[in-house]
mmCIF file with all atom_site columns, C-alpha atoms in Angstrom:
data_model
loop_
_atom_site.group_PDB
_atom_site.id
_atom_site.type_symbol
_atom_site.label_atom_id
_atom_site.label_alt_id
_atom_site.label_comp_id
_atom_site.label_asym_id
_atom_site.label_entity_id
_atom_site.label_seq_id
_atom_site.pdbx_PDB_ins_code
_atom_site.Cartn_x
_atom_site.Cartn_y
_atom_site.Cartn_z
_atom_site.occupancy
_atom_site.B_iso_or_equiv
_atom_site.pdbx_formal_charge
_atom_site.auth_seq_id
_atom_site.auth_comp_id
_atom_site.auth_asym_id
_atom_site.auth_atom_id
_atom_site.pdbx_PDB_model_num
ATOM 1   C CA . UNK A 1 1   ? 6.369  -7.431  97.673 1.00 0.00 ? 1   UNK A CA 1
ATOM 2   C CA . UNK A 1 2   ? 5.048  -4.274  99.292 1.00 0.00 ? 2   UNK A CA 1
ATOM 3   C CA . UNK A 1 3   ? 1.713  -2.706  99.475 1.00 0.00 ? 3   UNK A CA 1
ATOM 4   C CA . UNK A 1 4   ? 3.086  0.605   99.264 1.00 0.00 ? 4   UNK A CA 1
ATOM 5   C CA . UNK A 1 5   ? 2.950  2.131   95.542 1.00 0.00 ? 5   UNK A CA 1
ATOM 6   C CA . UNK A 1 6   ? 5.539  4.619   95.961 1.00 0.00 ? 6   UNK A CA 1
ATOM 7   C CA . UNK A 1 7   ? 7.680  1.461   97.254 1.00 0.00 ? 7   UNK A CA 1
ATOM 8   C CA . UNK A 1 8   ? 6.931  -0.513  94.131 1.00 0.00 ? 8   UNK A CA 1
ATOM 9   C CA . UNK A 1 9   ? 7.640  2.346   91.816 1.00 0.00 ? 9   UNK A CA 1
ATOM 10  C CA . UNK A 1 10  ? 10.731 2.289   93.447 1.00 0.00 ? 10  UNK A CA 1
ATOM 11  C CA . UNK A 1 11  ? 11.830 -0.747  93.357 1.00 0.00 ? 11  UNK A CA 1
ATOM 12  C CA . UNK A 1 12  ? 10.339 -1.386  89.226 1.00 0.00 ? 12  UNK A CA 1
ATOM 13  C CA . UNK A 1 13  ? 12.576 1.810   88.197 1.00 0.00 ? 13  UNK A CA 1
ATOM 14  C CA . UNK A 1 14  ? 15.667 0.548   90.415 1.00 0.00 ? 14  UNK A CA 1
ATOM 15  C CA . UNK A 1 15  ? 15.247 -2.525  88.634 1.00 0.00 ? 15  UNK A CA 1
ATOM 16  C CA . UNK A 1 16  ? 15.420 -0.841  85.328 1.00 0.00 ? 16  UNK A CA 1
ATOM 17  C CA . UNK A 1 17  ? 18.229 0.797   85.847 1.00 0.00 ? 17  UNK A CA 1
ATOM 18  C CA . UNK A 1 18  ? 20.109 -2.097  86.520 1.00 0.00 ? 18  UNK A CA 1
ATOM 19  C CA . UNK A 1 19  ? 19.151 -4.141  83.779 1.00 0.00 ? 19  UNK A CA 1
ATOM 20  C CA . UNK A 1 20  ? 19.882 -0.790  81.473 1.00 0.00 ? 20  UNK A CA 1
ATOM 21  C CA . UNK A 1 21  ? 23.528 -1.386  83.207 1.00 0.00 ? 21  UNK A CA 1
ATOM 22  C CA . UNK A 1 22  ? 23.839 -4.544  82.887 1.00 0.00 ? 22  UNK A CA 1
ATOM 23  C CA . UNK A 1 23  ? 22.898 -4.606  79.055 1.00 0.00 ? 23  UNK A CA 1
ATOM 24  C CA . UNK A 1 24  ? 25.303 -1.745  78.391 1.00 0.00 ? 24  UNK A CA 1
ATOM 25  C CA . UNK A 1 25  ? 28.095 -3.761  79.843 1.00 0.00 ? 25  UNK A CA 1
ATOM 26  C CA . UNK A 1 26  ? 27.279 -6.986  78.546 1.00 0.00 ? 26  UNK A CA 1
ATOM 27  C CA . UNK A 1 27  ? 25.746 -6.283  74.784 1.00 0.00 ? 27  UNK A CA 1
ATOM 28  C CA . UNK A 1 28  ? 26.045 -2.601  74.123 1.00 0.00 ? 28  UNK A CA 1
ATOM 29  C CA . UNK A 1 29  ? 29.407 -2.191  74.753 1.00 0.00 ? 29  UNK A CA 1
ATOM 30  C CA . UNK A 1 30  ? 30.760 -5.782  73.607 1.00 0.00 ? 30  UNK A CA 1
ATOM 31  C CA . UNK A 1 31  ? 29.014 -4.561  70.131 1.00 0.00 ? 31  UNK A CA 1
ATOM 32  C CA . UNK A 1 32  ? 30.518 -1.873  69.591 1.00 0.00 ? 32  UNK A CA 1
ATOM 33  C CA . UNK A 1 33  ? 34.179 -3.024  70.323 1.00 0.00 ? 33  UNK A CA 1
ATOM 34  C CA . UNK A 1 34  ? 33.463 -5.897  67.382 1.00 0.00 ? 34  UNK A CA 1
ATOM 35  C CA . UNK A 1 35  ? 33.623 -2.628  65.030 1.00 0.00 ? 35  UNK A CA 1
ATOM 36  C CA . UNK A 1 36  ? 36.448 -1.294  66.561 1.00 0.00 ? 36  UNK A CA 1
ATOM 37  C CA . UNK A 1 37  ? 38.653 -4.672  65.805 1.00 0.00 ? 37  UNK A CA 1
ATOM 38  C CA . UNK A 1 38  ? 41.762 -3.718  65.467 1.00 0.00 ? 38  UNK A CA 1
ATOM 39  C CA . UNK A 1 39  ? 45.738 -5.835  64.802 1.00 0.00 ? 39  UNK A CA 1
ATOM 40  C CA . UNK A 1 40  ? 47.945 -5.694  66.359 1.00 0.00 ? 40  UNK A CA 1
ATOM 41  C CA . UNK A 1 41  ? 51.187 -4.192  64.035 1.00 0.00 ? 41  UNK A CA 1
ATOM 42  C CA . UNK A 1 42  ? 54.137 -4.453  66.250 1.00 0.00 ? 42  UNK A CA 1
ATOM 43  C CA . UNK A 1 43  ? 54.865 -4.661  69.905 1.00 0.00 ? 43  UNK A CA 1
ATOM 44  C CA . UNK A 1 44  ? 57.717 -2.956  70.833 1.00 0.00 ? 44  UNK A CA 1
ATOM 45  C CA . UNK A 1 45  ? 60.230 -3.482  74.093 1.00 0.00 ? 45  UNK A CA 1
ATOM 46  C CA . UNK A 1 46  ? 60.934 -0.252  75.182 1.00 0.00 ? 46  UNK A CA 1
ATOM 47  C CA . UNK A 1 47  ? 62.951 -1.447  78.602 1.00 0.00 ? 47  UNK A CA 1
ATOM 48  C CA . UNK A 1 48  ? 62.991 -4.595  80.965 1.00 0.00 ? 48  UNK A CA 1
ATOM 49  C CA . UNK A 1 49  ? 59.098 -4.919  81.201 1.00 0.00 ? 49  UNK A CA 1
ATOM 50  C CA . UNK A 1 50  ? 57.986 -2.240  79.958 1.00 0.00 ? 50  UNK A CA 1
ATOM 51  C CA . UNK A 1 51  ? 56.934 -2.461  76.066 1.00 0.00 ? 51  UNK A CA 1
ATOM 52  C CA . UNK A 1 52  ? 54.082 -0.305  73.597 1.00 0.00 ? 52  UNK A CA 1
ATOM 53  C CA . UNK A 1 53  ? 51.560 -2.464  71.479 1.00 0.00 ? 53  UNK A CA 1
ATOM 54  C CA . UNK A 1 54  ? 50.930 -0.731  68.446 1.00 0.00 ? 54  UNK A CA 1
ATOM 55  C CA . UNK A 1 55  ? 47.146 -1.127  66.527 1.00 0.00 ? 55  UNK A CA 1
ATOM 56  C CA . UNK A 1 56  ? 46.185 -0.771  63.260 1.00 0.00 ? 56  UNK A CA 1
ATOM 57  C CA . UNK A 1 57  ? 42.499 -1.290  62.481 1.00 0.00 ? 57  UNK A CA 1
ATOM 58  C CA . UNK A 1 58  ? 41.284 -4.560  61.068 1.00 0.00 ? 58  UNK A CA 1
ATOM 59  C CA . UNK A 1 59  ? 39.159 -2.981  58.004 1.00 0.00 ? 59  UNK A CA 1
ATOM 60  C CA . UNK A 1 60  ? 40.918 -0.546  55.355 1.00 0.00 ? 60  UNK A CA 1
ATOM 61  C CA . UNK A 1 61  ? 37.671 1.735   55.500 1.00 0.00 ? 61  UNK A CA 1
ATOM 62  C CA . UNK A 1 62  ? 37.738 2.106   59.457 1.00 0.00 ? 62  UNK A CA 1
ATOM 63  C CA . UNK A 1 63  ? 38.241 5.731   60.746 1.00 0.00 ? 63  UNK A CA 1
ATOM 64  C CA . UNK A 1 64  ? 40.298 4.420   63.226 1.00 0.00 ? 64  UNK A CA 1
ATOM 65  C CA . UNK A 1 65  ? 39.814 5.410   67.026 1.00 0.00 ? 65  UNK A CA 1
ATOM 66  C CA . UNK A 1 66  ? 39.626 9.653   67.452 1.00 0.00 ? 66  UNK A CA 1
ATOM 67  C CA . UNK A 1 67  ? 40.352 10.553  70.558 1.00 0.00 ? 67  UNK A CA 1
ATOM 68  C CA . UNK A 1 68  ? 41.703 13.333  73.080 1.00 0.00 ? 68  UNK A CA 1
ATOM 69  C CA . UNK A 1 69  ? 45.088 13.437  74.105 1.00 0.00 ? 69  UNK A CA 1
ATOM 70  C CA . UNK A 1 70  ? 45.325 11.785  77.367 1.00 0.00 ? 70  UNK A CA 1
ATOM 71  C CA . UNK A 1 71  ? 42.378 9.192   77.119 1.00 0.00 ? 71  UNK A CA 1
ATOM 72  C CA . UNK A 1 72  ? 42.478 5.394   77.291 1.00 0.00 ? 72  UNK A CA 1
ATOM 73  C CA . UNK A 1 73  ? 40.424 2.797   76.018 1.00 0.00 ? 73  UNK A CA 1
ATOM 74  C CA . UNK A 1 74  ? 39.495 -0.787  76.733 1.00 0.00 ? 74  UNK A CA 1
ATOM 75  C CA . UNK A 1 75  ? 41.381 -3.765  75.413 1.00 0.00 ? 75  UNK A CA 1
ATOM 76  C CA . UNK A 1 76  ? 39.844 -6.774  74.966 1.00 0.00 ? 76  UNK A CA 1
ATOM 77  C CA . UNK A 1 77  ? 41.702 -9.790  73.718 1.00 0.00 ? 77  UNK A CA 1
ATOM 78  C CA . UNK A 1 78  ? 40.126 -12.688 71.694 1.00 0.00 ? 78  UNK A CA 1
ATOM 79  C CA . UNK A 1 79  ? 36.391 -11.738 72.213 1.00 0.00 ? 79  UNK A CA 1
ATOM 80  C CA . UNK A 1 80  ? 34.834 -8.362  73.879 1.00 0.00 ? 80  UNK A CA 1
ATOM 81  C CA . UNK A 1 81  ? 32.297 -10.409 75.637 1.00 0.00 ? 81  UNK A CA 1
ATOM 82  C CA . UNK A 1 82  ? 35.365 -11.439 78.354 1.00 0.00 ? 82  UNK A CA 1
ATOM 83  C CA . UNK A 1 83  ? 35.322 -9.757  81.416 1.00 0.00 ? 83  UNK A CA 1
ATOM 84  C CA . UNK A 1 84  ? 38.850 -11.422 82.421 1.00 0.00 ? 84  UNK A CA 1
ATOM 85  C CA . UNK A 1 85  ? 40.736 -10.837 79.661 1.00 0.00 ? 85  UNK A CA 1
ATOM 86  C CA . UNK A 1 86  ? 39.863 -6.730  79.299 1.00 0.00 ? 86  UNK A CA 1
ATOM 87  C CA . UNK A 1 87  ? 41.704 -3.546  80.986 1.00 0.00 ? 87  UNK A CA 1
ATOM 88  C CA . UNK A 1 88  ? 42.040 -0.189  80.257 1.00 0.00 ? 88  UNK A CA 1
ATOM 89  C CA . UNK A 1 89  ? 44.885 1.567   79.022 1.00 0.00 ? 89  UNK A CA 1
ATOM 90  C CA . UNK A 1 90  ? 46.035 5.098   78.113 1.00 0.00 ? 90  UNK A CA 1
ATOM 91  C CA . UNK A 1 91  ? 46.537 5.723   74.273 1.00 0.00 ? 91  UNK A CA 1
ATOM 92  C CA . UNK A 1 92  ? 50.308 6.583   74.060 1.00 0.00 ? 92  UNK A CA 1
ATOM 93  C CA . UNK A 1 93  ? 50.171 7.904   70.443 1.00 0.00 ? 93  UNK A CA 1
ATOM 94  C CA . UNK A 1 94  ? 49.246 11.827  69.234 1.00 0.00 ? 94  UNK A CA 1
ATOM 95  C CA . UNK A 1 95  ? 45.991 12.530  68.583 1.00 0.00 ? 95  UNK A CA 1
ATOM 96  C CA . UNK A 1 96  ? 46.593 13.313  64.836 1.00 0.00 ? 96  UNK A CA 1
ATOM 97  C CA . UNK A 1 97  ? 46.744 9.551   63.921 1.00 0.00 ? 97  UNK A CA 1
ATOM 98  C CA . UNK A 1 98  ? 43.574 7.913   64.850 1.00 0.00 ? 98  UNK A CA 1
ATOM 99  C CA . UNK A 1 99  ? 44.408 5.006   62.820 1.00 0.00 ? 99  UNK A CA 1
ATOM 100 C CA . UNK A 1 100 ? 47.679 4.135   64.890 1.00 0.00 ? 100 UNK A CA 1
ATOM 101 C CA . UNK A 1 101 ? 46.872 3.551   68.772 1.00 0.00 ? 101 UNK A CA 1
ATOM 102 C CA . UNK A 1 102 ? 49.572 3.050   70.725 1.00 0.00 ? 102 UNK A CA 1
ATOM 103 C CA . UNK A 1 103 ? 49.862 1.972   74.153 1.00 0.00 ? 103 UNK A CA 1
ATOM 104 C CA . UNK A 1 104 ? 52.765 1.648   76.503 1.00 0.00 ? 104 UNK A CA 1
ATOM 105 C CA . UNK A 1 105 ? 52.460 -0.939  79.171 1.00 0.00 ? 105 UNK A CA 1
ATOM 106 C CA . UNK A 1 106 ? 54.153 -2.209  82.177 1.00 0.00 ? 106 UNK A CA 1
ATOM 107 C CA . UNK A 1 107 ? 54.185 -5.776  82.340 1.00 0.00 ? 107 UNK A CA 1
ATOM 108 C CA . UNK A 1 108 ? 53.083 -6.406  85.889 1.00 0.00 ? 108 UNK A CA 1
ATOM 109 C CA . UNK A 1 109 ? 50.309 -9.128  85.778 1.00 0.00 ? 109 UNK A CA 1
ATOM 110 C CA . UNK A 1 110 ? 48.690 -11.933 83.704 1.00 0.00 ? 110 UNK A CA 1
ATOM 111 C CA . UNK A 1 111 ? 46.733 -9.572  81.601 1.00 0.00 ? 111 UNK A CA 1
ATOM 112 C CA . UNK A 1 112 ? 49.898 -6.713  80.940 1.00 0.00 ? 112 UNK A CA 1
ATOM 113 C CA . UNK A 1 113 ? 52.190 -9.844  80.269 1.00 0.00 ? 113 UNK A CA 1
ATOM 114 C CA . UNK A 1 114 ? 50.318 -11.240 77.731 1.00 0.00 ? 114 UNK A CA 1
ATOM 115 C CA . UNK A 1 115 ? 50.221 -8.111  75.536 1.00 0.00 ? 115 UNK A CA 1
ATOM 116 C CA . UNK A 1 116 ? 53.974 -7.862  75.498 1.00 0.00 ? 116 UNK A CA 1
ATOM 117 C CA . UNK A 1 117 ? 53.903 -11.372 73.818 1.00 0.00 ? 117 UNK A CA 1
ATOM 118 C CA . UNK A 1 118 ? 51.088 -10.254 71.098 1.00 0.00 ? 118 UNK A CA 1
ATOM 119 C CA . UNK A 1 119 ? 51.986 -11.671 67.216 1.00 0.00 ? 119 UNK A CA 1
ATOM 120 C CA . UNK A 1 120 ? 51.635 -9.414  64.604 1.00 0.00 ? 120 UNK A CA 1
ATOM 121 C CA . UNK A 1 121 ? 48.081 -9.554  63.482 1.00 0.00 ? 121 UNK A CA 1
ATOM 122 C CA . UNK A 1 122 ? 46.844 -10.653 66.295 1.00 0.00 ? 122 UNK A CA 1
ATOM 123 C CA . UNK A 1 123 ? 43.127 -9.468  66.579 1.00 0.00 ? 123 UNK A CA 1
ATOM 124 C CA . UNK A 1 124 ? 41.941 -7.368  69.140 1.00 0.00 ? 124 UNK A CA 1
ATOM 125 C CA . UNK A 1 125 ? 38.939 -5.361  70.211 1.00 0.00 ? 125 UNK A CA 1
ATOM 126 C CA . UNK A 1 126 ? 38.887 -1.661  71.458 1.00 0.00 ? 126 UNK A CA 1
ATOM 127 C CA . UNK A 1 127 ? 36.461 0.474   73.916 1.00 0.00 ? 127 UNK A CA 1
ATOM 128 C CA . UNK A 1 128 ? 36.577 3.716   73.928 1.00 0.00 ? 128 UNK A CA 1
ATOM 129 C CA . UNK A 1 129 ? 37.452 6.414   74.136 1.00 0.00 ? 129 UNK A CA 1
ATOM 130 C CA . UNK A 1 130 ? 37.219 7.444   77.916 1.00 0.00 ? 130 UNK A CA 1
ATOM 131 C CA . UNK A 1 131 ? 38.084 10.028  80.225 1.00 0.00 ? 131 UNK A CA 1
ATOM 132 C CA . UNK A 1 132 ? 38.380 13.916  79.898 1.00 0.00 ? 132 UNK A CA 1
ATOM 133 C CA . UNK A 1 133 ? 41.800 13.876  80.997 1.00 0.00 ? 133 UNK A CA 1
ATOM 134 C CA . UNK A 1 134 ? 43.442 15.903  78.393 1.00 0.00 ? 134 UNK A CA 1
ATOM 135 C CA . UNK A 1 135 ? 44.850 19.376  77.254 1.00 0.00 ? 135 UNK A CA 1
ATOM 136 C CA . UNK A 1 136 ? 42.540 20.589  74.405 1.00 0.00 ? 136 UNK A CA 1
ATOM 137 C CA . UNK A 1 137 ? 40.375 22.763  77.191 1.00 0.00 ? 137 UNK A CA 1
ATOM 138 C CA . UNK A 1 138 ? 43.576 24.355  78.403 1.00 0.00 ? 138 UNK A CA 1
ATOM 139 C CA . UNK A 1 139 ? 44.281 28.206  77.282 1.00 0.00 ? 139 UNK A CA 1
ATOM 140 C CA . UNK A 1 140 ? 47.899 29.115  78.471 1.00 0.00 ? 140 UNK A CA 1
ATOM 141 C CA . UNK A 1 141 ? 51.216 29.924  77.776 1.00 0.00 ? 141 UNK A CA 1
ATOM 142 C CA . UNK A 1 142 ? 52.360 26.412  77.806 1.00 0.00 ? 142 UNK A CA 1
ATOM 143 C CA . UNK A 1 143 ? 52.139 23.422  79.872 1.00 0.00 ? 143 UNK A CA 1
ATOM 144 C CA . UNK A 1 144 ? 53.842 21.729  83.409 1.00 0.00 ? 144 UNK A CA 1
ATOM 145 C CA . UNK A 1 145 ? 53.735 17.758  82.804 1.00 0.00 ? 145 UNK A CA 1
ATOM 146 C CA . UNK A 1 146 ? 54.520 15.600  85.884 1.00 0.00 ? 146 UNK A CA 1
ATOM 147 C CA . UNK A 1 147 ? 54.645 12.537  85.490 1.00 0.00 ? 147 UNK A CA 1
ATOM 148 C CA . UNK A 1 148 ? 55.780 8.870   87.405 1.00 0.00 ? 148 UNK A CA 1
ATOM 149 C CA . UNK A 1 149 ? 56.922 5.264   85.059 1.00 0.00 ? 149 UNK A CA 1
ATOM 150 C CA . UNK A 1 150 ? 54.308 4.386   83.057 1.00 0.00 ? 150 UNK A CA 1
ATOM 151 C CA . UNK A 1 151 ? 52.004 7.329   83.814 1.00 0.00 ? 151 UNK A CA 1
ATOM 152 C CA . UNK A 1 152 ? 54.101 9.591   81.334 1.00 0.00 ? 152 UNK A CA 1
ATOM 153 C CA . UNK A 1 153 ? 51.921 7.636   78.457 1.00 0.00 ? 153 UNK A CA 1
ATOM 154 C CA . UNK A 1 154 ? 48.831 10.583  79.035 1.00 0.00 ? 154 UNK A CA 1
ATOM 155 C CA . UNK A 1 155 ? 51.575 12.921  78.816 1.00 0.00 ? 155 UNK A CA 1
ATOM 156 C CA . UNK A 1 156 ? 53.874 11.681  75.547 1.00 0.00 ? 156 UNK A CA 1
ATOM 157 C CA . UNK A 1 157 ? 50.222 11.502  73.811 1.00 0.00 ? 157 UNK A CA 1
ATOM 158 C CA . UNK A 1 158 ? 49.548 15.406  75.313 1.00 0.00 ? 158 UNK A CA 1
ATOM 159 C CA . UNK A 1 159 ? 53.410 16.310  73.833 1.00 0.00 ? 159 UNK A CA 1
ATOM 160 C CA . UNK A 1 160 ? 52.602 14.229  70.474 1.00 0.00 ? 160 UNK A CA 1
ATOM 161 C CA . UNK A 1 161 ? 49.884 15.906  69.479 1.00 0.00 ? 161 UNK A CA 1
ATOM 162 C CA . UNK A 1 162 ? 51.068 19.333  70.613 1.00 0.00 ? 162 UNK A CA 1
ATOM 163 C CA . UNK A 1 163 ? 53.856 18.683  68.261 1.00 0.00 ? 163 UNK A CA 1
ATOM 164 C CA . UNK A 1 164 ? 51.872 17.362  65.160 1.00 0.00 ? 164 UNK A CA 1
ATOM 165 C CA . UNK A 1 165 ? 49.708 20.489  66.147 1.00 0.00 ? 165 UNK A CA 1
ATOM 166 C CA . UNK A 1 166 ? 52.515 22.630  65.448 1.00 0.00 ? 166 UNK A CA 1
ATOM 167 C CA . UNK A 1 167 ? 52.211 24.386  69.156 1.00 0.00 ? 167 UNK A CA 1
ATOM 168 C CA . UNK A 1 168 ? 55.244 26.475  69.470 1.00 0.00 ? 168 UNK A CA 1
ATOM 169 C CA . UNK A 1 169 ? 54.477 27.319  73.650 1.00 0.00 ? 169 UNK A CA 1
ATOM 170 C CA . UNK A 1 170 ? 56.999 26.047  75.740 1.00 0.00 ? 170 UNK A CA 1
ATOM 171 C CA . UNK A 1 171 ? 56.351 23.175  77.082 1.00 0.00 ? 171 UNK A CA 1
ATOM 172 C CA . UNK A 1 172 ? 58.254 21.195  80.377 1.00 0.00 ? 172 UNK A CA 1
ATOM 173 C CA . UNK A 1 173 ? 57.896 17.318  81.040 1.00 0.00 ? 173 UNK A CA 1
ATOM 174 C CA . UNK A 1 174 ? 59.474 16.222  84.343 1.00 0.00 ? 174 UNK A CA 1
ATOM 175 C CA . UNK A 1 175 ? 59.352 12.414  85.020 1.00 0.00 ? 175 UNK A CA 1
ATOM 176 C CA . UNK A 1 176 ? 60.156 10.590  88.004 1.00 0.00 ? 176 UNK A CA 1
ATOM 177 C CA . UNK A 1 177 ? 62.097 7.248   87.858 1.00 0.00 ? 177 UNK A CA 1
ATOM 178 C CA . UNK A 1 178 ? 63.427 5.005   90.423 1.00 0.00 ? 178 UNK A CA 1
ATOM 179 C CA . UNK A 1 179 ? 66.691 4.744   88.321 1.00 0.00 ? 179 UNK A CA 1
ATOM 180 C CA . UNK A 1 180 ? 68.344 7.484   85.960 1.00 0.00 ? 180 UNK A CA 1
ATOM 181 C CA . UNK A 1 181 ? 68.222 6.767   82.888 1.00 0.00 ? 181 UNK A CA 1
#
């Protein structure tokens, strides 16, 4: 090693830090997500690869998952320990129903296909939530959405919650598709 203290102090608290990473990946957060099992309750099509997965949690008593509108949150199917079979989504559904996630997907690789195929009751794990991308800090007259495919999902959970909210500002949602619909 090196002679050097300030070196070794270094090095010992670098060290640290990674193994506080490490465990937070591989046992904090894996942990948690086992409380925050959840079913699956429907998966519906919504166009040709597109569909939303709809959760329910696994225990009567569970809260559910609070979160902001425009947040996402880790999926993890069969165990939370699997670093393969996890990715993150935005929650689709308003804000007022913590109990009912929903998350609209495009079905572009192994992971995305395989949650358009889900059985009801299928068990999964959830992380989260994540990310302060949302409109509760925003104090105007109403809002602009712009959004592209599937990243209106941040949006329709923004409009959902306005709604449940009873928010009477005018709001505007312009989407961009490669088709009209």
């Amino acid at each position: 090693l090196t002679r050097d203290a300030g070196m070794r102090g270094f090095f010992v608290l670098t060290g640290a830090f990674i193994v506080l990473v490490l465990a937070n990946r591989w046992i904090r957060r894996p942990i948690l997500a086992v409380r925050n099992a959840f079913l699956v309750l429907e998966v519906r099509q919504e166009a040709p690869g597109i569909s939303t997965l709809i959760l329910v949690p696994a225990l009567q008593n569970h809260p559910g998952l609070p979160f902001r509108p425009g947040q996402f949150a880790w999926i993890w199917l069969d165990s939370p320990w699997g670093a393969l079979r996890s990715h993150p989504f935005t929650i689709a559904s308003g804000a007022d129903q913590p109990r009912r996630l929903e998350f609209t997907v495009r079905q572009v690789g192994d992971f995305t296909s395989m949650l358009g195929s889900l059985s009801k009751g299928r068990r999964v794990y959830v992380d989260g939530p994540y990310g302060a991308f949302n409109d509760d800090h925003q104090r105007s007259r109403g809002l602009l959405l712009v959004a592209g495919g599937v990243g209106i999902t941040p949006m329709i959970s923004i409009l959902r919650t306005l709604a449940a909210r009873g928010d009477r500002r005018p709001h505007c949602l312009v989407v961009s598709a490669s088709q009209p619909q």
